[in-house]
Amino acid sequence: MPDFMAYVLFTLLGTLIGSILSLIPSLHVYNVLGILVMFSETIAVHVSLDRIAFMLIGMVVAYGFLNTLSTVYIGAPDDSTIFVVFPSQKYLLVRRGHEAALLVGIGGLAGIAFLVAFSPLAVRIFPPLRQLLSEHLLWILVAITIYMFMTEFPRETDRPRTRKGRLWEAWRSLIMGWIVFGLSGLLGFITFNKPITPFQNAFQNLLPVFIGLFAIPWMLLNIISRVKVPEQYVAESVDVDPVEIFRGASAGCLGGIFAAFFPMVTGGIGAFLAGHATAQRGDRPFLISQGANRVVYYVGSFLLLFVPTLHLTRGGAAWILTTMYQPKTWQEYYTAVAMIALSGGISFIILVYASKLYARLVSRVSYRKLSALGLAAVIVIVLIFTGPAGLLVAMTAAGIGLMANLFHTRRMNLLGCLLLPMILDLSGYTGTLANLLGL
Amino acid sequence: MYAGDSEAICPSCGRYIGPRDVCPYCGARVKRRLSVRLLKIAAVILAVVGLLTVRFVAVYIQTPVVKVSEIKPSMNYAHIKMTGIVTRYPSLYSDGSLSFWIDDGTGEIMVKAYRFEAQELLQSGSIPAMGDRVEVEGSIRIREDFQYLVIDLPSKLVIVKPNISGSYSPAEIGLEHLGLKVEVVGTASGVRETSSGGIILYLEDVGGSIQVYIPPILRVLGFNETIMDGVRLKVVGYVSLYQGELEVVPGMPQEIEVLSQVFEYGRVSIAMVNESLVGSIIEVEGEIVEVRTYSSGTLVKLDDGTGTLDVWIPVEIYSEHPKVAMIAPTAKARAKGLLAVYKDKLEIKVSRVEDFQLLEEPAIEITSIASITESDEGRLFMIQAEITDVVQLSAGLKLLVSDGTGTIAVWIWNDLLEQITIADQFKPGVRIRVIGQLVIYKGTLELQPLSPESIEIIG
């Protein structure tokens, strides 16, 4: 079979698999990609690994689009959708979940268009930019962290009567944000430097951390709060105008590409910075920007691996693929761009229908039961890949994630699990902290 | 815990507020429930106790020992321990990182320390040398076709130095010493610096020699001796094979000891040169009576009237000499270098370009082609002849010329050809005058012009 046709077929296969998997609440496509790594030697005997690379493109693109559904309808976020939850829940509770999903999907489509349009420029921009930034990573990450802290605002609106009370009221959520950042940072530090999970599946070291920080707390709160989702109305049109699409998409693409390129900056941080930089207002541009940000982050970071003069490994999918296969040619790069466009279009169509299905199910099936099912699923995944030690890590992370939720701090502080170890590493203090912790 | 649906709804405005104590929409206070506080406390306890437990497990868990052959893609980023023998000397890169290779019996793997970790290793002197046994902990990075171990914590690198297996003369070291740490004493010769900053030399004694490689990392570690030909050295190092040749590689600056510096005699007449001067630097002057070119260098025989003496000019010195084409019989030259014995003959080894000076250029003889023979190799000749054939080859232009008495090739290297403005006129039938050095190439006599002016058209 000619290579191009094979690539098309494997991209479509990946899109299909990714779409199905993305509908399962809290299941991250990277978890499934992990299975590929575990069986890579066997797979390599039967299928050429360059074709697997294109299957991964399909899976990542589909995940970028369709995992939005579980976030919108069940409120199960990952590290890149922590911002989507509130506006989308607002939509959900006024029976407009489908519209919220479509807005996020439109953003995703804009993100794909941006990536395709940007692809010829990326090969010129990123190699020198990488060289330029390599010496400046530390202060940029520190600046991002400080900005995160500085822009956190007190969540409480009540005014206590005493001065002390008011002071505490003002600082409580901020201080808790720092504590959450510190605790998740410590957990990330241990995970990076002396992981307790089985070394045979070390490529999934961060899996229990992320599931614990982001997925489990939301599942738990959903179960506890006994939210009833009203019956959803499946609208045939979307309340949005081109200006809002442009505003939302441009902010999302900006944040997404920053997160895709910059190490340890996830889609959530990218969205946060882009949102602030472009002064986003309104739920519709916000949801669109999050959709664009998410797709550009996931797909863009993976695409960077295909740039022959760059070979930048960013994001879980790229890290997983590099252990098996490294794309090498310009032909592969531009074929990958084409496959991203193909997969993006198909994923959006699947999203429309899958959202309708979700909208029907979510009011009929108990929200609690769905959340409980999701919780059980992620616990099983954690156990399969990382065993009881992974479960311990996930539970610890869940405690930290719950703190962020219950003390009303930004969930972005949970990304301390990546930022703190990276900052320490870049500043040469990894050994100092490791010694302090006795690692 | 939340009692029911009503508790997720603001009692004042009826909107969904989740677990908040104050409605974000209307600002109404929702009665603080003990259950929410309990949940908060439970979350804090879970986070703190969990983190302490994770830390406890991390401290006491045994780091798994993994062999190179056992590494699988799914282990990417695994924190593991590896043990092995250092097989390649550590290299320090411009970005401050450092790497070395170990072999654990099942395969070889690169161990890398990034800037800060490398700095710490250098400061503590914990740099392994070839042949050292190391136990190293770090995280493994796996690529499609390459894998390496990254040192996260320099304190987790344990180095065990092997004992010295014995003290040997250069000639005694053989394949049986491969992989062992040895002590060898001899006189340095052929000292040269590599482009990477390492030093290659031969340690010699009367019985033979062995190559010694001083890796660039030793300079970083404080090795600051200037080693020149003739210096007597004691080197402790690991015996390895480099391109099929045995070499000794020291791992630490203190493993290189200068036993005695070279003695410089100054200028002597050739008649005075004898074996008692071997290992000293001497200077002689005389007429070049013979030039022989080999792939590794050029042997020049000098005659000062009191005797003759061979002068060995290594190829890297010879090729850099500004008047290389004038190094020909009848020229007068001054040579300075280490006196050594090669194949039972005394010779001066020139180690710097400035140590071989031409005092007088060679006489150029106008001659007929028929009178030029192989025994004239290295001499300069002037001929006047007609071009009979022109052959362009990748490295230069070959002109076949004839003067009626015979035929000879004139070889013009490309770099010289580019400087000859009349090159496009070199055609059969054109008469030229050539001054060139006689070279024997694959058994054929060739005249090689020295400069653009060495070749001119005369008709």
PDB file of N, CA and C in Angstrom, chain B residues 262-316:
ATOM      1  N   VAL B 262      63.035  17.967  29.622  1.00  0.00           N
ATOM      2  CA  VAL B 262      63.963  17.711  28.528  1.00  0.00           C
ATOM      3  C   VAL B 262      65.137  18.695  28.602  1.00  0.00           C
ATOM      4  N   PHE B 263      66.333  18.212  28.214  1.00  0.00           N
ATOM      5  CA  PHE B 263      67.520  19.068  28.253  1.00  0.00           C
ATOM      6  C   PHE B 263      67.774  19.631  26.860  1.00  0.00           C
ATOM      7  N   GLU B 264      68.039  20.915  26.811  1.00  0.00           N
ATOM      8  CA  GLU B 264      68.246  21.546  25.518  1.00  0.00           C
ATOM      9  C   GLU B 264      69.728  21.848  25.340  1.00  0.00           C
ATOM     10  N   TYR B 265      70.324  21.245  24.316  1.00  0.00           N
ATOM     11  CA  TYR B 265      71.757  21.407  24.095  1.00  0.00           C
ATOM     12  C   TYR B 265      72.113  22.619  23.260  1.00  0.00           C
ATOM     13  N   GLY B 266      71.212  23.048  22.437  1.00  0.00           N
ATOM     14  CA  GLY B 266      71.553  24.138  21.516  1.00  0.00           C
ATOM     15  C   GLY B 266      72.135  23.570  20.226  1.00  0.00           C
ATOM     16  N   ARG B 267      72.841  24.452  19.478  1.00  0.00           N
ATOM     17  CA  ARG B 267      73.319  24.008  18.169  1.00  0.00           C
ATOM     18  C   ARG B 267      74.596  23.163  18.308  1.00  0.00           C
ATOM     19  N   VAL B 268      74.598  22.076  17.563  1.00  0.00           N
ATOM     20  CA  VAL B 268      75.768  21.182  17.574  1.00  0.00           C
ATOM     21  C   VAL B 268      76.110  20.819  16.129  1.00  0.00           C
ATOM     22  N   SER B 269      77.350  20.402  15.919  1.00  0.00           N
ATOM     23  CA  SER B 269      77.693  19.891  14.581  1.00  0.00           C
ATOM     24  C   SER B 269      77.251  18.440  14.529  1.00  0.00           C
ATOM     25  N   ILE B 270      76.935  17.982  13.347  1.00  0.00           N
ATOM     26  CA  ILE B 270      76.377  16.629  13.221  1.00  0.00           C
ATOM     27  C   ILE B 270      77.366  15.574  13.720  1.00  0.00           C
ATOM     28  N   ALA B 271      78.632  15.865  13.579  1.00  0.00           N
ATOM     29  CA  ALA B 271      79.631  14.894  14.044  1.00  0.00           C
ATOM     30  C   ALA B 271      79.537  14.657  15.552  1.00  0.00           C
ATOM     31  N   MET B 272      79.043  15.683  16.251  1.00  0.00           N
ATOM     32  CA  MET B 272      78.951  15.564  17.724  1.00  0.00           C
ATOM     33  C   MET B 272      77.712  14.781  18.182  1.00  0.00           C
ATOM     34  N   VAL B 273      76.801  14.562  17.246  1.00  0.00           N
ATOM     35  CA  VAL B 273      75.539  13.913  17.646  1.00  0.00           C
ATOM     36  C   VAL B 273      75.781  12.421  17.856  1.00  0.00           C
ATOM     37  N   ASN B 274      75.489  11.967  19.042  1.00  0.00           N
ATOM     38  CA  ASN B 274      75.617  10.526  19.334  1.00  0.00           C
ATOM     39  C   ASN B 274      74.515  10.098  20.311  1.00  0.00           C
ATOM     40  N   GLU B 275      74.497   8.852  20.672  1.00  0.00           N
ATOM     41  CA  GLU B 275      73.391   8.304  21.486  1.00  0.00           C
ATOM     42  C   GLU B 275      73.279   8.925  22.873  1.00  0.00           C
ATOM     43  N   SER B 276      74.384   9.509  23.335  1.00  0.00           N
ATOM     44  CA  SER B 276      74.313  10.128  24.667  1.00  0.00           C
ATOM     45  C   SER B 276      73.371  11.335  24.679  1.00  0.00           C
ATOM     46  N   LEU B 277      73.106  11.869  23.488  1.00  0.00           N
ATOM     47  CA  LEU B 277      72.228  13.042  23.403  1.00  0.00           C
ATOM     48  C   LEU B 277      70.757  12.646  23.187  1.00  0.00           C
ATOM     49  N   VAL B 278      70.484  11.368  23.060  1.00  0.00           N
ATOM     50  CA  VAL B 278      69.105  10.927  22.824  1.00  0.00           C
ATOM     51  C   VAL B 278      68.228  11.396  23.989  1.00  0.00           C
ATOM     52  N   GLY B 279      67.082  11.971  23.652  1.00  0.00           N
ATOM     53  CA  GLY B 279      66.178  12.489  24.689  1.00  0.00           C
ATOM     54  C   GLY B 279      66.402  13.970  24.949  1.00  0.00           C
ATOM     55  N   SER B 280      67.409  14.569  24.266  1.00  0.00           N
ATOM     56  CA  SER B 280      67.651  16.006  24.426  1.00  0.00           C
ATOM     57  C   SER B 280      67.236  16.717  23.144  1.00  0.00           C
ATOM     58  N   ILE B 281      67.086  18.024  23.315  1.00  0.00           N
ATOM     59  CA  ILE B 281      66.756  18.813  22.130  1.00  0.00           C
ATOM     60  C   ILE B 281      68.049  19.396  21.573  1.00  0.00           C
ATOM     61  N   ILE B 282      68.259  19.170  20.297  1.00  0.00           N
ATOM     62  CA  ILE B 282      69.474  19.704  19.665  1.00  0.00           C
ATOM     63  C   ILE B 282      69.085  20.477  18.408  1.00  0.00           C
ATOM     64  N   GLU B 283      70.055  21.262  17.941  1.00  0.00           N
ATOM     65  CA  GLU B 283      69.793  22.035  16.723  1.00  0.00           C
ATOM     66  C   GLU B 283      70.982  21.816  15.794  1.00  0.00           C
ATOM     67  N   VAL B 284      70.677  21.541  14.518  1.00  0.00           N
ATOM     68  CA  VAL B 284      71.759  21.365  13.543  1.00  0.00           C
ATOM     69  C   VAL B 284      71.448  22.191  12.302  1.00  0.00           C
ATOM     70  N   GLU B 285      72.527  22.466  11.546  1.00  0.00           N
ATOM     71  CA  GLU B 285      72.360  23.187  10.283  1.00  0.00           C
ATOM     72  C   GLU B 285      73.081  22.409   9.194  1.00  0.00           C
ATOM     73  N   GLY B 286      72.545  22.466   7.979  1.00  0.00           N
ATOM     74  CA  GLY B 286      73.249  21.775   6.897  1.00  0.00           C
ATOM     75  C   GLY B 286      72.491  21.866   5.598  1.00  0.00           C
ATOM     76  N   GLU B 287      73.069  21.205   4.611  1.00  0.00           N
ATOM     77  CA  GLU B 287      72.429  21.214   3.293  1.00  0.00           C
ATOM     78  C   GLU B 287      71.543  19.988   3.165  1.00  0.00           C
ATOM     79  N   ILE B 288      70.404  20.204   2.573  1.00  0.00           N
ATOM     80  CA  ILE B 288      69.515  19.057   2.366  1.00  0.00           C
ATOM     81  C   ILE B 288      70.086  18.228   1.226  1.00  0.00           C
ATOM     82  N   VAL B 289      70.322  16.984   1.534  1.00  0.00           N
ATOM     83  CA  VAL B 289      70.883  16.127   0.488  1.00  0.00           C
ATOM     84  C   VAL B 289      69.880  15.073   0.019  1.00  0.00           C
ATOM     85  N   GLU B 290      68.826  14.911   0.787  1.00  0.00           N
ATOM     86  CA  GLU B 290      67.833  13.910   0.376  1.00  0.00           C
ATOM     87  C   GLU B 290      66.495  14.254   1.025  1.00  0.00           C
ATOM     88  N   VAL B 291      65.436  14.069   0.258  1.00  0.00           N
ATOM     89  CA  VAL B 291      64.089  14.280   0.808  1.00  0.00           C
ATOM     90  C   VAL B 291      63.237  13.071   0.446  1.00  0.00           C
ATOM     91  N   ARG B 292      62.642  12.439   1.462  1.00  0.00           N
ATOM     92  CA  ARG B 292      61.737  11.311   1.179  1.00  0.00           C
ATOM     93  C   ARG B 292      60.405  11.585   1.858  1.00  0.00           C
ATOM     94  N   THR B 293      59.374  11.433   1.070  1.00  0.00           N
ATOM     95  CA  THR B 293      58.039  11.733   1.612  1.00  0.00           C
ATOM     96  C   THR B 293      57.281  10.446   1.894  1.00  0.00           C
ATOM     97  N   TYR B 294      56.705  10.385   3.082  1.00  0.00           N
ATOM     98  CA  TYR B 294      55.866   9.237   3.488  1.00  0.00           C
ATOM     99  C   TYR B 294      54.486   9.784   3.868  1.00  0.00           C
ATOM    100  N   SER B 295      53.546   8.861   4.073  1.00  0.00           N
ATOM    101  CA  SER B 295      52.185   9.318   4.407  1.00  0.00           C
ATOM    102  C   SER B 295      52.149  10.019   5.763  1.00  0.00           C
ATOM    103  N   SER B 296      53.037   9.637   6.677  1.00  0.00           N
ATOM    104  CA  SER B 296      52.996  10.230   8.016  1.00  0.00           C
ATOM    105  C   SER B 296      53.952  11.414   8.179  1.00  0.00           C
ATOM    106  N   GLY B 297      54.797  11.653   7.156  1.00  0.00           N
ATOM    107  CA  GLY B 297      55.714  12.778   7.285  1.00  0.00           C
ATOM    108  C   GLY B 297      56.808  12.739   6.232  1.00  0.00           C
ATOM    109  N   THR B 298      57.767  13.602   6.404  1.00  0.00           N
ATOM    110  CA  THR B 298      58.860  13.707   5.417  1.00  0.00           C
ATOM    111  C   THR B 298      60.205  13.554   6.129  1.00  0.00           C
ATOM    112  N   LEU B 299      61.045  12.758   5.530  1.00  0.00           N
ATOM    113  CA  LEU B 299      62.374  12.555   6.100  1.00  0.00           C
ATOM    114  C   LEU B 299      63.382  13.351   5.278  1.00  0.00           C
ATOM    115  N   VAL B 300      64.076  14.221   5.961  1.00  0.00           N
ATOM    116  CA  VAL B 300      65.053  15.088   5.290  1.00  0.00           C
ATOM    117  C   VAL B 300      66.437  14.732   5.819  1.00  0.00           C
ATOM    118  N   LYS B 301      67.374  14.566   4.902  1.00  0.00           N
ATOM    119  CA  LYS B 301      68.743  14.267   5.357  1.00  0.00           C
ATOM    120  C   LYS B 301      69.576  15.534   5.238  1.00  0.00           C
ATOM    121  N   LEU B 302      70.181  15.912   6.374  1.00  0.00           N
ATOM    122  CA  LEU B 302      71.016  17.120   6.383  1.00  0.00           C
ATOM    123  C   LEU B 302      72.493  16.729   6.433  1.00  0.00           C
ATOM    124  N   ASP B 303      73.269  17.491   5.713  1.00  0.00           N
ATOM    125  CA  ASP B 303      74.725  17.268   5.712  1.00  0.00           C
ATOM    126  C   ASP B 303      75.406  18.601   6.035  1.00  0.00           C
ATOM    127  N   ASP B 304      76.186  18.624   7.116  1.00  0.00           N
ATOM    128  CA  ASP B 304      76.853  19.906   7.470  1.00  0.00           C
ATOM    129  C   ASP B 304      78.354  19.842   7.221  1.00  0.00           C
ATOM    130  N   GLY B 305      78.763  18.821   6.492  1.00  0.00           N
ATOM    131  CA  GLY B 305      80.189  18.694   6.184  1.00  0.00           C
ATOM    132  C   GLY B 305      80.915  17.803   7.159  1.00  0.00           C
ATOM    133  N   THR B 306      80.323  17.660   8.392  1.00  0.00           N
ATOM    134  CA  THR B 306      80.968  16.780   9.380  1.00  0.00           C
ATOM    135  C   THR B 306      80.257  15.431   9.412  1.00  0.00           C
ATOM    136  N   GLY B 307      79.114  15.374   8.777  1.00  0.00           N
ATOM    137  CA  GLY B 307      78.359  14.116   8.750  1.00  0.00           C
ATOM    138  C   GLY B 307      76.924  14.364   8.302  1.00  0.00           C
ATOM    139  N   THR B 308      76.156  13.309   8.260  1.00  0.00           N
ATOM    140  CA  THR B 308      74.744  13.476   7.866  1.00  0.00           C
ATOM    141  C   THR B 308      73.836  13.035   9.018  1.00  0.00           C
ATOM    142  N   LEU B 309      72.625  13.628   9.053  1.00  0.00           N
ATOM    143  CA  LEU B 309      71.671  13.291  10.109  1.00  0.00           C
ATOM    144  C   LEU B 309      70.241  13.394   9.553  1.00  0.00           C
ATOM    145  N   ASP B 310      69.438  12.413   9.911  1.00  0.00           N
ATOM    146  CA  ASP B 310      68.032  12.442   9.459  1.00  0.00           C
ATOM    147  C   ASP B 310      67.215  13.414  10.313  1.00  0.00           C
ATOM    148  N   VAL B 311      66.305  14.111   9.642  1.00  0.00           N
ATOM    149  CA  VAL B 311      65.363  14.995  10.360  1.00  0.00           C
ATOM    150  C   VAL B 311      63.954  14.558   9.974  1.00  0.00           C
ATOM    151  N   TRP B 312      63.170  14.222  10.964  1.00  0.00           N
ATOM    152  CA  TRP B 312      61.799  13.741  10.683  1.00  0.00           C
ATOM    153  C   TRP B 312      60.813  14.897  10.921  1.00  0.00           C
ATOM    154  N   ILE B 313      60.085  15.219   9.831  1.00  0.00           N
ATOM    155  CA  ILE B 313      59.077  16.280   9.949  1.00  0.00           C
ATOM    156  C   ILE B 313      57.704  15.629   9.792  1.00  0.00           C
ATOM    157  N   PRO B 314      56.932  15.530  10.878  1.00  0.00           N
ATOM    158  CA  PRO B 314      55.599  14.911  10.777  1.00  0.00           C
ATOM    159  C   PRO B 314      54.730  15.656   9.758  1.00  0.00           C
ATOM    160  N   VAL B 315      53.798  14.936   9.188  1.00  0.00           N
ATOM    161  CA  VAL B 315      53.009  15.486   8.070  1.00  0.00           C
ATOM    162  C   VAL B 315      52.265  16.770   8.457  1.00  0.00           C
ATOM    163  N   GLU B 316      51.781  16.845   9.726  1.00  0.00           N
ATOM    164  CA  GLU B 316      51.021  18.039  10.117  1.00  0.00           C
ATOM    165  C   GLU B 316      51.923  19.272  10.233  1.00  0.00           C
TER     166      GLU B 316
END
